[in-house]
Amino acid sequence: MPGENLSRDEARERAELLTVDGYEVSLDLRSAVGESADAVRTFRSVTTIRFRRTGTGSATFVDLIAPAVTSVELNGRALDPAVVFDGARITLDSLDDENVLVVDAQCAYSRTGEGMHRFVDPEDGEVYLYTQYEPADSRRVHANFEQPDLKAPFRFEVTAPEGWTVWSNGAGERADDGVWRFAETAPISTYVTCVVAGPYHYVTDTYRRGELEIPLGAMCRRSLAKHFDADDVFLITKQGLDFFHDNFDYPYPFGKYDQAFVPEYNLGAMENPGMVTFREEYVYRGKVTQAAYERRANVILHEMAHMWFGDLVTMVWWDDLWLKESYADFMGSFSLTEATRFTNGWVTFANSRKAWAYRADQLPSTHPITADIRDLEDAKLNFDGITYAKGASVLKQLVAYAGRDAFLEGARRYFKRFAYGNTRLADLLSVLEETSGRDMRSWARSWLQTSGVNALTPEVTYDAEGRITELAVTQDGDELRPHRAAVGLYRLSPEGALVRYARAETDVTGARTVVGELAGEERPALVLVNDDDLTYCKIRFDEVSLETLRTHLGDITDPLARALCWSALWNLTRDGLMPARDFVAIALEFAGRETDIGVLQMVHAWSRSAVTHYAAHAWRAEGGRLLAEGGLRELRQAEPGSESQLTWARFFAATASTDEDLLLLEGLLDGTAKIDGLDVDQELRWAFLEPLASHGRADEGRIGEELALDDTATGKRHQVRCLAARPSAAVKAQAWAQVVESDALSNALVEATIAGFVQPSQRELIAPYAPRYFAAIERLWADRSIQIGMDVVRGLFPALQDSEETLAATDAWLAAHESAAPALRRLVLEARDDLARALRAQACDGRAS
């Protein structure tokens, strides 16, 4: 991977030297079908780049990662590929003021989701292609200047197998000569160009708004067509286009709007203008909850926001990745709540997205929202909870600080001023200062250019009659920031509900801020700092409030307030301030009353993590038993056929371990057991089969029988996961070899194998792989693509060997590998921090025994 890296300094020097006028890219993808005798299956890629020298200097380089280059021609002069191409770059010298470069190469199809990914559908044998580039993999498909600030128009043409359809960023059609030709794009960055090709199932619609008309398309593999609810995809798309046109005052700038749901996708989605790609798991094969539809809608809207934030106006370099990702994350939830049926979108944001941010912001790799991105490997790892969720949280706070109207007017001016260009932080701040009248630079210094999360804690004193004499909010953290925050007071009603009766919104500054508006209010049962979730902070409680939550959390009637309390309790558990068993007890007491399914799913995930990672070893088995008992109890009590019932069924399957539990799962699979209203569809069957496999009650033959019922791409992934989950030393050795010693598996099957390999019930079985992990990761990082390297280094870290010995082994590796790739060291440092946090939480839980 180091040979494929690109530094910020190199990119800056190249941008100062040249301006790109346009690309013409011709791809011949007919080699995607049929047998191939070659060790690496390739396709022909011919690229013509027209560029000008606008700075001083006469030499530069073009990016290309390809097995072979057939020819290179610069300004009519042939260059020897053996001399100028090193496998990742083509060196160019003797540049003229105006230049034309033509590169003819053989590029490789991908199995890792990077570049031109090739997938063979096991259900019908059809081949599907799509591209995925961010941050820098378009160079795996065609030669280019791979950096976001060298924007240019692109014109694609593609020769494809007979019977295929091809899509790209611009509108296209198949000419009489059989070649698909696409309209030239507006100036865009290389990483958002896109090609999708194959026998996809394609559905069309049209968005109309006055004289504006946008052709809409949505596609998936043919074998998924029976499950594809394109109508709902189009509904959310039209609602999003309405919202953004209403608020941005800048018409959608890229013509058509296609959305492709593609297989073996590494990301949630990618904002290629006019040709958005999504992971096909958003095409639901079985019954799912409304929370799943909400997640898909949020992703659709997130990518749509990128058409303006990211595609129309793009950051100069990855330092300012937040200029697109933070805004898209915020606008996704903003538009979801205001324009669609998912009116509780901010509840999901507070409970789920911010949990991602809180974790990332407490790792040793935490960074300011505007990060220091030295090179592409840094960039790849900064698509994280800080850039997305913390950035979005800070923007939500900015709306409260500057005002909604000023915020949106700032966006409107930003688009008009910088359309089709590239920007830095200062460019955005200047327009926000114009519209808000606020000093945005001091705000940015506190919120965008420092790292870490503050904790806000209430301090309350009362008079003899029980009324508040003073309520103050204390703030801790390395950087004390200005917070626009609300403080809510809650009391129990005669009917037993915990309801808010007073609220004050204030600017929290410094170490201690008095909230004078609440003086004189009667004694609350609960003081909720950051009520309504206006700012980004960890919420702490006074002792009375914490005791109220232990006994009345389920009585909070407001779903957002309840979600904030769940999140705050989880942060206390992760921080080693609340025993894991206490969190589990609260979850078992009140999760059954949680009406927001997305919140319930998060509470389930947190409860399992509490037992797996944060509970004292001696209590772990008891904690697991309690979770399974509680899960089964709630499953039986849930309304038949309800989303709650489905959610509890999945939770029970994930926690089942006793013979009685496993026997019930077997009965639900073979039809000898029944729970009223529970439809055990194929997806749920796989969820029930995995714990049977991991506990030795489903062998290879039984798993094969299930695959015969579901011989699809998704079924294959489930099969691979179940096979790797079996409690056998031979099985684990085979899984390890397939992932670590071989690169034959696709990205999706690598992920499935790792998920099966790592089973909390098999700690002793996989313990021997801890030293093998540390011995392998540096070689693996050098040999594999960065995506596979990230998946393996994160996924196989021996977190289940949660001991001081594993911590010491991690420290020893870090000490012995100070010169290892910084991105690899970052991943290991993050895993070490998670392990150290787990050990501290286990100590806290042990003291509660």
JSON list of C-alpha atoms in Angstrom, two decimals, residues 285-404:
[
{"chain": "A", "resi": 285, "resn": "ARG", "atom": "CA", "xyz": [-35.46, -9.75, 1.65]},
{"chain": "A", "resi": 286, "resn": "GLY", "atom": "CA", "xyz": [-37.58, -10.37, 4.72]},
{"chain": "A", "resi": 287, "resn": "LYS", "atom": "CA", "xyz": [-39.60, -8.57, 7.33]},
{"chain": "A", "resi": 288, "resn": "VAL", "atom": "CA", "xyz": [-37.75, -5.64, 8.89]},
{"chain": "A", "resi": 289, "resn": "THR", "atom": "CA", "xyz": [-38.76, -2.89, 11.27]},
{"chain": "A", "resi": 290, "resn": "GLN", "atom": "CA", "xyz": [-39.57, 0.71, 10.43]},
{"chain": "A", "resi": 291, "resn": "ALA", "atom": "CA", "xyz": [-36.18, 1.53, 11.93]},
{"chain": "A", "resi": 292, "resn": "ALA", "atom": "CA", "xyz": [-34.60, -0.24, 8.95]},
{"chain": "A", "resi": 293, "resn": "TYR", "atom": "CA", "xyz": [-36.67, 1.80, 6.50]},
{"chain": "A", "resi": 294, "resn": "GLU", "atom": "CA", "xyz": [-35.71, 4.93, 8.41]},
{"chain": "A", "resi": 295, "resn": "ARG", "atom": "CA", "xyz": [-32.01, 4.07, 8.13]},
{"chain": "A", "resi": 296, "resn": "ARG", "atom": "CA", "xyz": [-32.38, 3.58, 4.38]},
{"chain": "A", "resi": 297, "resn": "ALA", "atom": "CA", "xyz": [-34.27, 6.85, 4.01]},
{"chain": "A", "resi": 298, "resn": "ASN", "atom": "CA", "xyz": [-31.59, 8.66, 5.99]},
{"chain": "A", "resi": 299, "resn": "VAL", "atom": "CA", "xyz": [-28.86, 7.26, 3.73]},
{"chain": "A", "resi": 300, "resn": "ILE", "atom": "CA", "xyz": [-30.80, 8.25, 0.60]},
{"chain": "A", "resi": 301, "resn": "LEU", "atom": "CA", "xyz": [-31.10, 11.80, 1.92]},
{"chain": "A", "resi": 302, "resn": "HIS", "atom": "CA", "xyz": [-27.50, 11.90, 3.14]},
{"chain": "A", "resi": 303, "resn": "GLU", "atom": "CA", "xyz": [-26.26, 11.06, -0.36]},
{"chain": "A", "resi": 304, "resn": "MET", "atom": "CA", "xyz": [-28.66, 13.55, -1.92]},
{"chain": "A", "resi": 305, "resn": "ALA", "atom": "CA", "xyz": [-27.31, 16.33, 0.31]},
{"chain": "A", "resi": 306, "resn": "HIS", "atom": "CA", "xyz": [-23.88, 15.51, -1.12]},
{"chain": "A", "resi": 307, "resn": "MET", "atom": "CA", "xyz": [-25.02, 16.61, -4.55]},
{"chain": "A", "resi": 308, "resn": "TRP", "atom": "CA", "xyz": [-24.60, 20.14, -3.18]},
{"chain": "A", "resi": 309, "resn": "PHE", "atom": "CA", "xyz": [-22.21, 19.59, -0.23]},
{"chain": "A", "resi": 310, "resn": "GLY", "atom": "CA", "xyz": [-19.38, 17.60, -1.80]},
{"chain": "A", "resi": 311, "resn": "ASP", "atom": "CA", "xyz": [-20.15, 17.29, -5.50]},
{"chain": "A", "resi": 312, "resn": "LEU", "atom": "CA", "xyz": [-21.16, 20.83, -6.50]},
{"chain": "A", "resi": 313, "resn": "VAL", "atom": "CA", "xyz": [-18.74, 22.33, -3.96]},
{"chain": "A", "resi": 314, "resn": "THR", "atom": "CA", "xyz": [-15.84, 20.08, -2.96]},
{"chain": "A", "resi": 315, "resn": "MET", "atom": "CA", "xyz": [-13.08, 20.34, -0.36]},
{"chain": "A", "resi": 316, "resn": "VAL", "atom": "CA", "xyz": [-9.59, 21.16, -1.63]},
{"chain": "A", "resi": 317, "resn": "TRP", "atom": "CA", "xyz": [-8.03, 18.22, 0.24]},
{"chain": "A", "resi": 318, "resn": "TRP", "atom": "CA", "xyz": [-9.20, 15.59, 2.70]},
{"chain": "A", "resi": 319, "resn": "ASP", "atom": "CA", "xyz": [-8.35, 17.87, 5.68]},
{"chain": "A", "resi": 320, "resn": "ASP", "atom": "CA", "xyz": [-11.76, 19.43, 5.08]},
{"chain": "A", "resi": 321, "resn": "LEU", "atom": "CA", "xyz": [-13.63, 16.17, 4.49]},
{"chain": "A", "resi": 322, "resn": "TRP", "atom": "CA", "xyz": [-16.08, 17.44, 7.11]},
{"chain": "A", "resi": 323, "resn": "LEU", "atom": "CA", "xyz": [-17.24, 20.13, 4.65]},
{"chain": "A", "resi": 324, "resn": "LYS", "atom": "CA", "xyz": [-19.17, 17.40, 2.89]},
{"chain": "A", "resi": 325, "resn": "GLU", "atom": "CA", "xyz": [-19.60, 14.53, 5.37]},
{"chain": "A", "resi": 326, "resn": "SER", "atom": "CA", "xyz": [-20.62, 16.51, 8.46]},
{"chain": "A", "resi": 327, "resn": "TYR", "atom": "CA", "xyz": [-23.07, 18.54, 6.42]},
{"chain": "A", "resi": 328, "resn": "ALA", "atom": "CA", "xyz": [-24.53, 15.49, 4.67]},
{"chain": "A", "resi": 329, "resn": "ASP", "atom": "CA", "xyz": [-24.92, 13.67, 7.98]},
{"chain": "A", "resi": 330, "resn": "PHE", "atom": "CA", "xyz": [-26.69, 16.66, 9.51]},
{"chain": "A", "resi": 331, "resn": "MET", "atom": "CA", "xyz": [-28.84, 17.38, 6.46]},
{"chain": "A", "resi": 332, "resn": "GLY", "atom": "CA", "xyz": [-29.79, 13.71, 6.24]},
{"chain": "A", "resi": 333, "resn": "SER", "atom": "CA", "xyz": [-31.43, 13.79, 9.66]},
{"chain": "A", "resi": 334, "resn": "PHE", "atom": "CA", "xyz": [-32.72, 17.34, 9.19]},
{"chain": "A", "resi": 335, "resn": "SER", "atom": "CA", "xyz": [-34.52, 16.51, 5.94]},
{"chain": "A", "resi": 336, "resn": "LEU", "atom": "CA", "xyz": [-35.62, 13.09, 7.22]},
{"chain": "A", "resi": 337, "resn": "THR", "atom": "CA", "xyz": [-37.44, 14.70, 10.14]},
{"chain": "A", "resi": 338, "resn": "GLU", "atom": "CA", "xyz": [-38.99, 17.59, 8.21]},
{"chain": "A", "resi": 339, "resn": "ALA", "atom": "CA", "xyz": [-39.82, 16.02, 4.84]},
{"chain": "A", "resi": 340, "resn": "THR", "atom": "CA", "xyz": [-40.64, 12.33, 5.37]},
{"chain": "A", "resi": 341, "resn": "ARG", "atom": "CA", "xyz": [-42.80, 10.07, 7.51]},
{"chain": "A", "resi": 342, "resn": "PHE", "atom": "CA", "xyz": [-39.85, 9.52, 9.88]},
{"chain": "A", "resi": 343, "resn": "THR", "atom": "CA", "xyz": [-40.56, 12.49, 12.12]},
{"chain": "A", "resi": 344, "resn": "ASN", "atom": "CA", "xyz": [-38.51, 11.08, 15.03]},
{"chain": "A", "resi": 345, "resn": "GLY", "atom": "CA", "xyz": [-35.26, 11.16, 13.07]},
{"chain": "A", "resi": 346, "resn": "TRP", "atom": "CA", "xyz": [-33.53, 13.27, 15.71]},
{"chain": "A", "resi": 347, "resn": "VAL", "atom": "CA", "xyz": [-34.21, 10.52, 18.25]},
{"chain": "A", "resi": 348, "resn": "THR", "atom": "CA", "xyz": [-32.23, 8.07, 16.13]},
{"chain": "A", "resi": 349, "resn": "PHE", "atom": "CA", "xyz": [-29.52, 10.66, 15.66]},
{"chain": "A", "resi": 350, "resn": "ALA", "atom": "CA", "xyz": [-29.19, 11.27, 19.40]},
{"chain": "A", "resi": 351, "resn": "ASN", "atom": "CA", "xyz": [-29.18, 7.59, 20.29]},
{"chain": "A", "resi": 352, "resn": "SER", "atom": "CA", "xyz": [-27.28, 5.96, 17.45]},
{"chain": "A", "resi": 353, "resn": "ARG", "atom": "CA", "xyz": [-25.19, 8.39, 15.40]},
{"chain": "A", "resi": 354, "resn": "LYS", "atom": "CA", "xyz": [-23.87, 10.27, 18.41]},
{"chain": "A", "resi": 355, "resn": "ALA", "atom": "CA", "xyz": [-22.84, 7.01, 20.11]},
{"chain": "A", "resi": 356, "resn": "TRP", "atom": "CA", "xyz": [-20.49, 6.49, 17.17]},
{"chain": "A", "resi": 357, "resn": "ALA", "atom": "CA", "xyz": [-19.12, 10.00, 17.68]},
{"chain": "A", "resi": 358, "resn": "TYR", "atom": "CA", "xyz": [-18.64, 9.63, 21.44]},
{"chain": "A", "resi": 359, "resn": "ARG", "atom": "CA", "xyz": [-16.61, 6.46, 20.97]},
{"chain": "A", "resi": 360, "resn": "ALA", "atom": "CA", "xyz": [-14.41, 7.93, 18.23]},
{"chain": "A", "resi": 361, "resn": "ASP", "atom": "CA", "xyz": [-13.80, 11.14, 20.17]},
{"chain": "A", "resi": 362, "resn": "GLN", "atom": "CA", "xyz": [-12.38, 9.26, 23.15]},
{"chain": "A", "resi": 363, "resn": "LEU", "atom": "CA", "xyz": [-9.91, 7.14, 21.21]},
{"chain": "A", "resi": 364, "resn": "PRO", "atom": "CA", "xyz": [-6.20, 8.04, 21.11]},
{"chain": "A", "resi": 365, "resn": "SER", "atom": "CA", "xyz": [-6.70, 8.72, 17.40]},
{"chain": "A", "resi": 366, "resn": "THR", "atom": "CA", "xyz": [-9.29, 11.40, 18.06]},
{"chain": "A", "resi": 367, "resn": "HIS", "atom": "CA", "xyz": [-8.79, 14.47, 15.94]},
{"chain": "A", "resi": 368, "resn": "PRO", "atom": "CA", "xyz": [-10.41, 17.82, 15.33]},
{"chain": "A", "resi": 369, "resn": "ILE", "atom": "CA", "xyz": [-13.32, 17.83, 12.90]},
{"chain": "A", "resi": 370, "resn": "THR", "atom": "CA", "xyz": [-10.98, 19.69, 10.55]},
{"chain": "A", "resi": 371, "resn": "ALA", "atom": "CA", "xyz": [-8.26, 17.07, 10.60]},
{"chain": "A", "resi": 372, "resn": "ASP", "atom": "CA", "xyz": [-4.61, 16.93, 9.68]},
{"chain": "A", "resi": 373, "resn": "ILE", "atom": "CA", "xyz": [-4.67, 14.54, 6.72]},
{"chain": "A", "resi": 374, "resn": "ARG", "atom": "CA", "xyz": [-1.11, 13.94, 5.56]},
{"chain": "A", "resi": 375, "resn": "ASP", "atom": "CA", "xyz": [-1.88, 11.38, 2.85]},
{"chain": "A", "resi": 376, "resn": "LEU", "atom": "CA", "xyz": [-4.46, 9.02, 1.38]},
{"chain": "A", "resi": 377, "resn": "GLU", "atom": "CA", "xyz": [-4.06, 6.39, 4.11]},
{"chain": "A", "resi": 378, "resn": "ASP", "atom": "CA", "xyz": [-4.91, 9.05, 6.69]},
{"chain": "A", "resi": 379, "resn": "ALA", "atom": "CA", "xyz": [-7.89, 10.04, 4.57]},
{"chain": "A", "resi": 380, "resn": "LYS", "atom": "CA", "xyz": [-9.21, 6.48, 4.36]},
{"chain": "A", "resi": 381, "resn": "LEU", "atom": "CA", "xyz": [-9.30, 6.17, 8.15]},
{"chain": "A", "resi": 382, "resn": "ASN", "atom": "CA", "xyz": [-10.92, 9.56, 8.70]},
{"chain": "A", "resi": 383, "resn": "PHE", "atom": "CA", "xyz": [-14.30, 8.47, 7.38]},
{"chain": "A", "resi": 384, "resn": "ASP", "atom": "CA", "xyz": [-15.11, 8.04, 11.05]},
{"chain": "A", "resi": 385, "resn": "GLY", "atom": "CA", "xyz": [-17.51, 9.00, 13.81]},
{"chain": "A", "resi": 386, "resn": "ILE", "atom": "CA", "xyz": [-15.88, 12.40, 14.24]},
{"chain": "A", "resi": 387, "resn": "THR", "atom": "CA", "xyz": [-16.03, 13.48, 10.61]},
{"chain": "A", "resi": 388, "resn": "TYR", "atom": "CA", "xyz": [-19.61, 12.25, 10.25]},
{"chain": "A", "resi": 389, "resn": "ALA", "atom": "CA", "xyz": [-21.54, 12.18, 13.51]},
{"chain": "A", "resi": 390, "resn": "LYS", "atom": "CA", "xyz": [-19.61, 14.63, 15.69]},
{"chain": "A", "resi": 391, "resn": "GLY", "atom": "CA", "xyz": [-19.46, 17.07, 12.79]},
{"chain": "A", "resi": 392, "resn": "ALA", "atom": "CA", "xyz": [-23.20, 16.72, 12.29]},
{"chain": "A", "resi": 393, "resn": "SER", "atom": "CA", "xyz": [-23.78, 17.20, 16.03]},
{"chain": "A", "resi": 394, "resn": "VAL", "atom": "CA", "xyz": [-21.72, 20.38, 15.99]},
{"chain": "A", "resi": 395, "resn": "LEU", "atom": "CA", "xyz": [-23.71, 21.66, 13.01]},
{"chain": "A", "resi": 396, "resn": "LYS", "atom": "CA", "xyz": [-26.93, 20.92, 14.89]},
{"chain": "A", "resi": 397, "resn": "GLN", "atom": "CA", "xyz": [-25.54, 23.03, 17.72]},
{"chain": "A", "resi": 398, "resn": "LEU", "atom": "CA", "xyz": [-24.56, 25.72, 15.19]},
{"chain": "A", "resi": 399, "resn": "VAL", "atom": "CA", "xyz": [-28.19, 25.95, 14.06]},
{"chain": "A", "resi": 400, "resn": "ALA", "atom": "CA", "xyz": [-29.16, 26.62, 17.68]},
{"chain": "A", "resi": 401, "resn": "TYR", "atom": "CA", "xyz": [-26.27, 29.09, 18.06]},
{"chain": "A", "resi": 402, "resn": "ALA", "atom": "CA", "xyz": [-26.62, 31.06, 14.81]},
{"chain": "A", "resi": 403, "resn": "GLY", "atom": "CA", "xyz": [-30.27, 30.45, 13.98]},
{"chain": "A", "resi": 404, "resn": "ARG", "atom": "CA", "xyz": [-31.88, 28.23, 11.36]}
]
